[in-house]
Amino acid sequence: MSLNIVYLYHSGFLIETDDTMVVIDYYKDPSKTIKNRLRQEKYTFILSSHSHSDHFNPDVYGWAKYITQYYLSDDILISSSLASEKAVLMQPYETKSYGAFTVSTYGSTDAGVSFSIEMGRWRIFHAGDLNWWHWHEDTLANQQLAERNFKLELDRISNLNFDVVFFPVDSRLEQHKTLGVEEFCRRVKTDKLIAMHTCGQKWLPSGSFLQQYPQLSVWCPDISGQSINLNRQ
């Protein structure tokens, strides 16, 4: 069973199996991947983790005739043009399903939610803006609070196993940019790590990072339209 993943931009990805397509945290799509793939013979879902403009673009409402269901953080304003049965607003720690497709939400250390997704036999995690946001200009108290909140959220996730994890590695955090991803990979079983939200600087994991997590395969896309294909028995 194969899983195709296409990088759209920033934290946005298209995830596709034989019968299901997911567009998550769409913001921009310079490669026009979505336009070329929207079609009605697949179950197609839109997921948006929160309302920040780099994670949610209201243009997604214009695709409604192709979309099976929208799963949106409840801080997102629903378009009046969207049929009510297509829109599912979600808070943290909820689970919703459509047939064999299941979405569970977890918390964030910024806004909205993070997503655990089950597509067939694939289990996927998209962090949204869940991260260890250690800003060097913050007060010590704020830095400690950021660490505490992130680790508390990981307590809820650490018993889960994921085939694919999308996680922020934000270059604006400078020397602290890998704090979150390192802690996540230490505590949550992950097979494929996909870096996102890099904010203009491609992340190249260090040799020590790769040695620390030898079971981990890492992909760091930086050009819209780049894709990978994963297979399993």
PDB file of C-alpha atoms in Angstrom:
ATOM      1  CA  MET A   1       0.000   0.000   0.000  1.00  0.00           C
ATOM      2  CA  SER A   2       1.605   3.272  -1.098  1.00  0.00           C
ATOM      3  CA  LEU A   3       1.456   6.787   0.308  1.00  0.00           C
ATOM      4  CA  ASN A   4       2.389   9.741  -1.883  1.00  0.00           C
ATOM      5  CA  ILE A   5       3.338  13.020  -0.192  1.00  0.00           C
ATOM      6  CA  VAL A   6       3.778  16.325  -2.021  1.00  0.00           C
ATOM      7  CA  TYR A   7       5.221  19.441  -0.433  1.00  0.00           C
ATOM      8  CA  LEU A   8       3.091  22.490  -1.161  1.00  0.00           C
ATOM      9  CA  TYR A   9       4.641  25.321   0.860  1.00  0.00           C
ATOM     10  CA  HIS A  10       5.619  26.104   4.476  1.00  0.00           C
ATOM     11  CA  SER A  11       3.535  23.591   6.498  1.00  0.00           C
ATOM     12  CA  GLY A  12       1.269  22.606   3.620  1.00  0.00           C
ATOM     13  CA  PHE A  13       1.247  19.115   2.119  1.00  0.00           C
ATOM     14  CA  LEU A  14      -0.854  16.902  -0.077  1.00  0.00           C
ATOM     15  CA  ILE A  15      -1.077  13.291   1.129  1.00  0.00           C
ATOM     16  CA  GLU A  16      -2.534  10.644  -1.156  1.00  0.00           C
ATOM     17  CA  THR A  17      -3.397   6.956  -1.256  1.00  0.00           C
ATOM     18  CA  ASP A  18      -5.192   5.046  -4.009  1.00  0.00           C
ATOM     19  CA  ASP A  19      -8.628   6.242  -2.914  1.00  0.00           C
ATOM     20  CA  THR A  20      -8.068   9.181  -0.546  1.00  0.00           C
ATOM     21  CA  MET A  21      -6.437  12.597  -0.768  1.00  0.00           C
ATOM     22  CA  VAL A  22      -5.725  15.007   2.077  1.00  0.00           C
ATOM     23  CA  VAL A  23      -4.645  18.629   1.796  1.00  0.00           C
ATOM     24  CA  ILE A  24      -3.337  19.861   5.128  1.00  0.00           C
ATOM     25  CA  ASP A  25      -2.475  23.416   6.240  1.00  0.00           C
ATOM     26  CA  TYR A  26      -2.748  24.827   2.729  1.00  0.00           C
ATOM     27  CA  TYR A  27      -1.297  28.333   2.479  1.00  0.00           C
ATOM     28  CA  LYS A  28       0.273  28.558  -0.980  1.00  0.00           C
ATOM     29  CA  ASP A  29       0.866  26.091  -3.789  1.00  0.00           C
ATOM     30  CA  PRO A  30       3.388  27.530  -6.253  1.00  0.00           C
ATOM     31  CA  SER A  31       3.657  24.148  -8.009  1.00  0.00           C
ATOM     32  CA  LYS A  32      -0.123  24.097  -8.699  1.00  0.00           C
ATOM     33  CA  THR A  33      -0.195  20.534  -7.410  1.00  0.00           C
ATOM     34  CA  ILE A  34      -3.694  20.791  -5.986  1.00  0.00           C
ATOM     35  CA  LYS A  35      -5.209  22.288  -9.132  1.00  0.00           C
ATOM     36  CA  ASN A  36      -3.818  19.410 -11.141  1.00  0.00           C
ATOM     37  CA  ARG A  37      -5.020  16.703  -8.741  1.00  0.00           C
ATOM     38  CA  LEU A  38      -8.451  17.754  -7.546  1.00  0.00           C
ATOM     39  CA  ARG A  39     -10.868  15.199  -8.872  1.00  0.00           C
ATOM     40  CA  GLN A  40     -14.101  13.717  -7.679  1.00  0.00           C
ATOM     41  CA  GLU A  41     -13.277  10.018  -7.850  1.00  0.00           C
ATOM     42  CA  LYS A  42     -11.243  10.200  -4.632  1.00  0.00           C
ATOM     43  CA  TYR A  43     -12.365  10.940  -1.117  1.00  0.00           C
ATOM     44  CA  THR A  44     -10.765  14.355  -0.571  1.00  0.00           C
ATOM     45  CA  PHE A  45     -10.319  16.056   2.793  1.00  0.00           C
ATOM     46  CA  ILE A  46      -9.117  19.507   3.836  1.00  0.00           C
ATOM     47  CA  LEU A  47      -7.447  19.842   7.237  1.00  0.00           C
ATOM     48  CA  SER A  48      -6.371  23.161   8.750  1.00  0.00           C
ATOM     49  CA  SER A  49      -4.713  23.275  12.165  1.00  0.00           C
ATOM     50  CA  HIS A  50      -5.474  26.916  12.978  1.00  0.00           C
ATOM     51  CA  SER A  51      -6.430  30.269  11.550  1.00  0.00           C
ATOM     52  CA  HIS A  52      -2.987  31.865  11.114  1.00  0.00           C
ATOM     53  CA  SER A  53      -2.623  32.956   7.513  1.00  0.00           C
ATOM     54  CA  ASP A  54       0.446  30.763   6.957  1.00  0.00           C
ATOM     55  CA  HIS A  55      -1.627  27.662   7.819  1.00  0.00           C
ATOM     56  CA  PHE A  56      -5.085  28.479   6.478  1.00  0.00           C
ATOM     57  CA  ASN A  57      -6.118  30.060   3.192  1.00  0.00           C
ATOM     58  CA  PRO A  58      -9.868  30.629   2.663  1.00  0.00           C
ATOM     59  CA  ASP A  59      -9.374  29.730  -1.010  1.00  0.00           C
ATOM     60  CA  VAL A  60     -10.000  26.148   0.133  1.00  0.00           C
ATOM     61  CA  TYR A  61     -13.718  26.958   0.279  1.00  0.00           C
ATOM     62  CA  GLY A  62     -13.681  27.470  -3.481  1.00  0.00           C
ATOM     63  CA  TRP A  63     -12.884  23.774  -3.951  1.00  0.00           C
ATOM     64  CA  ALA A  64     -16.017  22.610  -2.123  1.00  0.00           C
ATOM     65  CA  LYS A  65     -17.483  20.597  -5.003  1.00  0.00           C
ATOM     66  CA  TYR A  66     -14.409  18.329  -4.919  1.00  0.00           C
ATOM     67  CA  ILE A  67     -14.152  18.062  -1.137  1.00  0.00           C
ATOM     68  CA  THR A  68     -15.666  15.265   0.901  1.00  0.00           C
ATOM     69  CA  GLN A  69     -15.159  16.938   4.284  1.00  0.00           C
ATOM     70  CA  TYR A  70     -13.381  19.878   5.895  1.00  0.00           C
ATOM     71  CA  TYR A  71     -11.781  19.293   9.310  1.00  0.00           C
ATOM     72  CA  LEU A  72     -10.894  22.697  10.722  1.00  0.00           C
ATOM     73  CA  SER A  73      -9.671  24.035  14.041  1.00  0.00           C
ATOM     74  CA  ASP A  74     -12.525  25.821  15.750  1.00  0.00           C
ATOM     75  CA  ASP A  75     -10.744  29.185  15.615  1.00  0.00           C
ATOM     76  CA  ILE A  76     -11.328  29.223  11.833  1.00  0.00           C
ATOM     77  CA  LEU A  77     -14.298  31.137  10.449  1.00  0.00           C
ATOM     78  CA  ILE A  78     -16.508  28.937   8.285  1.00  0.00           C
ATOM     79  CA  SER A  79     -17.549  30.426   4.958  1.00  0.00           C
ATOM     80  CA  SER A  80     -21.291  31.017   4.653  1.00  0.00           C
ATOM     81  CA  SER A  81     -21.093  29.451   1.176  1.00  0.00           C
ATOM     82  CA  LEU A  82     -20.001  26.085   2.571  1.00  0.00           C
ATOM     83  CA  ALA A  83     -22.695  23.479   3.175  1.00  0.00           C
ATOM     84  CA  SER A  84     -22.902  22.884   6.913  1.00  0.00           C
ATOM     85  CA  GLU A  85     -22.594  19.099   6.573  1.00  0.00           C
ATOM     86  CA  LYS A  86     -19.170  19.479   4.952  1.00  0.00           C
ATOM     87  CA  ALA A  87     -17.593  21.484   7.779  1.00  0.00           C
ATOM     88  CA  VAL A  88     -16.336  19.862  10.977  1.00  0.00           C
ATOM     89  CA  LEU A  89     -14.919  22.248  13.571  1.00  0.00           C
ATOM     90  CA  MET A  90     -12.584  20.571  16.039  1.00  0.00           C
ATOM     91  CA  GLN A  91     -11.138  21.399  19.429  1.00  0.00           C
ATOM     92  CA  PRO A  92      -8.179  19.541  20.939  1.00  0.00           C
ATOM     93  CA  TYR A  93      -8.749  15.932  22.011  1.00  0.00           C
ATOM     94  CA  GLU A  94     -11.587  15.034  19.681  1.00  0.00           C
ATOM     95  CA  THR A  95     -11.932  12.259  17.107  1.00  0.00           C
ATOM     96  CA  LYS A  96     -14.024  12.352  13.941  1.00  0.00           C
ATOM     97  CA  SER A  97     -14.343   9.812  11.132  1.00  0.00           C
ATOM     98  CA  TYR A  98     -15.613   9.547   7.596  1.00  0.00           C
ATOM     99  CA  GLY A  99     -15.654   5.928   6.548  1.00  0.00           C
ATOM    100  CA  ALA A 100     -12.136   4.546   7.003  1.00  0.00           C
ATOM    101  CA  PHE A 101     -10.633   8.032   7.352  1.00  0.00           C
ATOM    102  CA  THR A 102     -10.132   9.175  10.961  1.00  0.00           C
ATOM    103  CA  VAL A 103      -8.882  12.476  12.382  1.00  0.00           C
ATOM    104  CA  SER A 104      -7.935  12.941  16.038  1.00  0.00           C
ATOM    105  CA  THR A 105      -6.833  16.275  17.418  1.00  0.00           C
ATOM    106  CA  TYR A 106      -4.256  17.102  20.035  1.00  0.00           C
ATOM    107  CA  GLY A 107      -3.195  20.429  21.458  1.00  0.00           C
ATOM    108  CA  SER A 108      -0.834  23.121  20.266  1.00  0.00           C
ATOM    109  CA  THR A 109       1.687  25.379  21.960  1.00  0.00           C
ATOM    110  CA  ASP A 110       0.533  28.265  19.789  1.00  0.00           C
ATOM    111  CA  ALA A 111      -2.971  28.239  18.289  1.00  0.00           C
ATOM    112  CA  GLY A 112      -5.484  25.602  17.273  1.00  0.00           C
ATOM    113  CA  VAL A 113      -4.728  21.896  17.145  1.00  0.00           C
ATOM    114  CA  SER A 114      -2.348  19.231  15.923  1.00  0.00           C
ATOM    115  CA  PHE A 115      -3.616  16.249  13.956  1.00  0.00           C
ATOM    116  CA  SER A 116      -3.310  12.475  14.139  1.00  0.00           C
ATOM    117  CA  ILE A 117      -4.636  10.970  10.902  1.00  0.00           C
ATOM    118  CA  GLU A 118      -5.458   7.382  10.001  1.00  0.00           C
ATOM    119  CA  MET A 119      -5.617   6.655   6.258  1.00  0.00           C
ATOM    120  CA  GLY A 120      -6.015   2.969   5.639  1.00  0.00           C
ATOM    121  CA  ARG A 121      -3.057   1.349   7.382  1.00  0.00           C
ATOM    122  CA  TRP A 122      -1.086   4.601   7.590  1.00  0.00           C
ATOM    123  CA  ARG A 123      -0.904   6.652  10.779  1.00  0.00           C
ATOM    124  CA  ILE A 124       0.268  10.234  10.303  1.00  0.00           C
ATOM    125  CA  PHE A 125       0.919  13.165  12.653  1.00  0.00           C
ATOM    126  CA  HIS A 126       0.914  16.808  11.579  1.00  0.00           C
ATOM    127  CA  ALA A 127       2.024  19.116  14.376  1.00  0.00           C
ATOM    128  CA  GLY A 128       0.542  22.371  13.076  1.00  0.00           C
ATOM    129  CA  ASP A 129       2.247  24.893  15.372  1.00  0.00           C
ATOM    130  CA  LEU A 130       2.892  22.431  18.179  1.00  0.00           C
ATOM    131  CA  ASN A 131       6.553  22.974  18.986  1.00  0.00           C
ATOM    132  CA  TRP A 132       9.013  23.883  21.718  1.00  0.00           C
ATOM    133  CA  TRP A 133       9.036  27.604  20.933  1.00  0.00           C
ATOM    134  CA  HIS A 134      12.254  28.677  22.655  1.00  0.00           C
ATOM    135  CA  TRP A 135      12.799  32.290  21.564  1.00  0.00           C
ATOM    136  CA  HIS A 136      16.151  33.619  22.746  1.00  0.00           C
ATOM    137  CA  GLU A 137      14.711  37.108  23.339  1.00  0.00           C
ATOM    138  CA  ASP A 138      11.998  35.770  25.681  1.00  0.00           C
ATOM    139  CA  THR A 139      12.232  36.069  29.443  1.00  0.00           C
ATOM    140  CA  LEU A 140      13.480  33.034  31.320  1.00  0.00           C
ATOM    141  CA  ALA A 141       9.995  32.551  32.737  1.00  0.00           C
ATOM    142  CA  ASN A 142       8.458  32.458  29.252  1.00  0.00           C
ATOM    143  CA  GLN A 143      11.121  30.055  28.011  1.00  0.00           C
ATOM    144  CA  GLN A 144      10.441  27.733  30.928  1.00  0.00           C
ATOM    145  CA  LEU A 145       6.688  27.956  30.317  1.00  0.00           C
ATOM    146  CA  ALA A 146       7.184  27.104  26.629  1.00  0.00           C
ATOM    147  CA  GLU A 147       9.194  24.032  27.574  1.00  0.00           C
ATOM    148  CA  ARG A 148       6.649  22.932  30.181  1.00  0.00           C
ATOM    149  CA  ASN A 149       3.664  23.317  27.853  1.00  0.00           C
ATOM    150  CA  PHE A 150       5.351  21.415  25.053  1.00  0.00           C
ATOM    151  CA  LYS A 151       6.390  18.515  27.266  1.00  0.00           C
ATOM    152  CA  LEU A 152       2.926  18.320  28.827  1.00  0.00           C
ATOM    153  CA  GLU A 153       1.419  17.965  25.363  1.00  0.00           C
ATOM    154  CA  LEU A 154       3.921  15.255  24.478  1.00  0.00           C
ATOM    155  CA  ASP A 155       2.714  13.341  27.537  1.00  0.00           C
ATOM    156  CA  ARG A 156      -0.581  12.890  25.675  1.00  0.00           C
ATOM    157  CA  ILE A 157       1.097  11.720  22.457  1.00  0.00           C
ATOM    158  CA  SER A 158       4.066   9.685  23.641  1.00  0.00           C
ATOM    159  CA  ASN A 159       2.164   6.374  23.674  1.00  0.00           C
ATOM    160  CA  LEU A 160       1.369   6.661  19.954  1.00  0.00           C
ATOM    161  CA  ASN A 161       3.280   5.272  16.955  1.00  0.00           C
ATOM    162  CA  PHE A 162       3.424   7.080  13.627  1.00  0.00           C
ATOM    163  CA  ASP A 163       4.509   6.088  10.163  1.00  0.00           C
ATOM    164  CA  VAL A 164       4.943   9.734   9.149  1.00  0.00           C
ATOM    165  CA  VAL A 165       5.389  12.879  11.252  1.00  0.00           C
ATOM    166  CA  PHE A 166       5.341  16.463   9.940  1.00  0.00           C
ATOM    167  CA  PHE A 167       7.086  18.714  12.447  1.00  0.00           C
ATOM    168  CA  PRO A 168       8.291  22.357  12.555  1.00  0.00           C
ATOM    169  CA  VAL A 169      12.011  23.098  12.406  1.00  0.00           C
ATOM    170  CA  ASP A 170      11.795  26.887  12.414  1.00  0.00           C
ATOM    171  CA  SER A 171      15.057  28.600  11.463  1.00  0.00           C
ATOM    172  CA  ARG A 172      14.012  31.764  13.342  1.00  0.00           C
ATOM    173  CA  LEU A 173      14.679  29.882  16.581  1.00  0.00           C
ATOM    174  CA  GLU A 174      18.348  29.817  15.535  1.00  0.00           C
ATOM    175  CA  GLN A 175      20.377  27.425  17.712  1.00  0.00           C
ATOM    176  CA  HIS A 176      17.192  26.269  19.452  1.00  0.00           C
ATOM    177  CA  LYS A 177      15.322  25.241  16.301  1.00  0.00           C
ATOM    178  CA  THR A 178      15.728  21.494  16.880  1.00  0.00           C
ATOM    179  CA  LEU A 179      14.726  21.423  20.554  1.00  0.00           C
ATOM    180  CA  GLY A 180      11.166  20.457  19.702  1.00  0.00           C
ATOM    181  CA  VAL A 181      11.864  17.905  16.997  1.00  0.00           C
ATOM    182  CA  GLU A 182      14.558  16.199  19.055  1.00  0.00           C
ATOM    183  CA  GLU A 183      12.273  15.885  22.074  1.00  0.00           C
ATOM    184  CA  PHE A 184       9.411  14.645  19.914  1.00  0.00           C
ATOM    185  CA  CYS A 185      11.533  11.966  18.244  1.00  0.00           C
ATOM    186  CA  ARG A 186      12.938  10.910  21.606  1.00  0.00           C
ATOM    187  CA  ARG A 187       9.483  10.339  23.081  1.00  0.00           C
ATOM    188  CA  VAL A 188       7.245   9.383  20.144  1.00  0.00           C
ATOM    189  CA  LYS A 189       7.939   6.406  17.892  1.00  0.00           C
ATOM    190  CA  THR A 190       8.357   7.816  14.386  1.00  0.00           C
ATOM    191  CA  ASP A 191       9.449   6.111  11.172  1.00  0.00           C
ATOM    192  CA  LYS A 192       9.503   9.005   8.689  1.00  0.00           C
ATOM    193  CA  LEU A 193      10.139  12.598   9.816  1.00  0.00           C
ATOM    194  CA  ILE A 194       9.250  15.417   7.430  1.00  0.00           C
ATOM    195  CA  ALA A 195      10.523  18.868   8.338  1.00  0.00           C
ATOM    196  CA  MET A 196       8.197  21.829   7.770  1.00  0.00           C
ATOM    197  CA  HIS A 197       7.721  25.468   8.816  1.00  0.00           C
ATOM    198  CA  THR A 198      11.427  26.049   8.215  1.00  0.00           C
ATOM    199  CA  CYS A 199      10.862  29.722   7.359  1.00  0.00           C
ATOM    200  CA  GLY A 200      13.180  29.991   4.393  1.00  0.00           C
ATOM    201  CA  GLN A 201      16.151  27.920   5.521  1.00  0.00           C
ATOM    202  CA  LYS A 202      16.353  24.241   4.548  1.00  0.00           C
ATOM    203  CA  TRP A 203      17.104  22.071   7.550  1.00  0.00           C
ATOM    204  CA  LEU A 204      19.919  19.562   7.182  1.00  0.00           C
ATOM    205  CA  PRO A 205      19.888  17.256  10.214  1.00  0.00           C
ATOM    206  CA  SER A 206      23.259  16.931  11.859  1.00  0.00           C
ATOM    207  CA  GLY A 207      25.193  13.708  12.007  1.00  0.00           C
ATOM    208  CA  SER A 208      24.610  13.553  15.758  1.00  0.00           C
ATOM    209  CA  PHE A 209      20.854  13.877  15.227  1.00  0.00           C
ATOM    210  CA  LEU A 210      20.858  11.009  12.739  1.00  0.00           C
ATOM    211  CA  GLN A 211      23.013   8.881  15.043  1.00  0.00           C
ATOM    212  CA  GLN A 212      20.687   9.582  17.955  1.00  0.00           C
ATOM    213  CA  TYR A 213      17.667   8.319  15.986  1.00  0.00           C
ATOM    214  CA  PRO A 214      19.077   5.591  13.724  1.00  0.00           C
ATOM    215  CA  GLN A 215      15.627   4.164  12.967  1.00  0.00           C
ATOM    216  CA  LEU A 216      14.455   7.486  11.576  1.00  0.00           C
ATOM    217  CA  SER A 217      14.245   8.449   7.912  1.00  0.00           C
ATOM    218  CA  VAL A 218      14.253  12.235   7.370  1.00  0.00           C
ATOM    219  CA  TRP A 219      12.965  14.336   4.469  1.00  0.00           C
ATOM    220  CA  CYS A 220      13.440  18.095   4.352  1.00  0.00           C
ATOM    221  CA  PRO A 221      11.610  19.481   1.285  1.00  0.00           C
ATOM    222  CA  ASP A 222      12.243  23.075   0.260  1.00  0.00           C
ATOM    223  CA  ILE A 223      10.757  23.388  -3.250  1.00  0.00           C
ATOM    224  CA  SER A 224       7.019  23.311  -3.883  1.00  0.00           C
ATOM    225  CA  GLY A 225       6.042  20.193  -5.794  1.00  0.00           C
ATOM    226  CA  GLN A 226       8.768  17.951  -4.384  1.00  0.00           C
ATOM    227  CA  SER A 227       7.345  14.544  -3.537  1.00  0.00           C
ATOM    228  CA  ILE A 228       8.149  11.181  -2.000  1.00  0.00           C
ATOM    229  CA  ASN A 229       6.418   7.834  -2.229  1.00  0.00           C
ATOM    230  CA  LEU A 230       6.308   5.459   0.739  1.00  0.00           C
ATOM    231  CA  ASN A 231       5.395   1.795   0.488  1.00  0.00           C
ATOM    232  CA  ARG A 232       4.438  -0.898   2.929  1.00  0.00           C
ATOM    233  CA  GLN A 233       3.259  -4.492   2.735  1.00  0.00           C
TER     234      GLN A 233
END
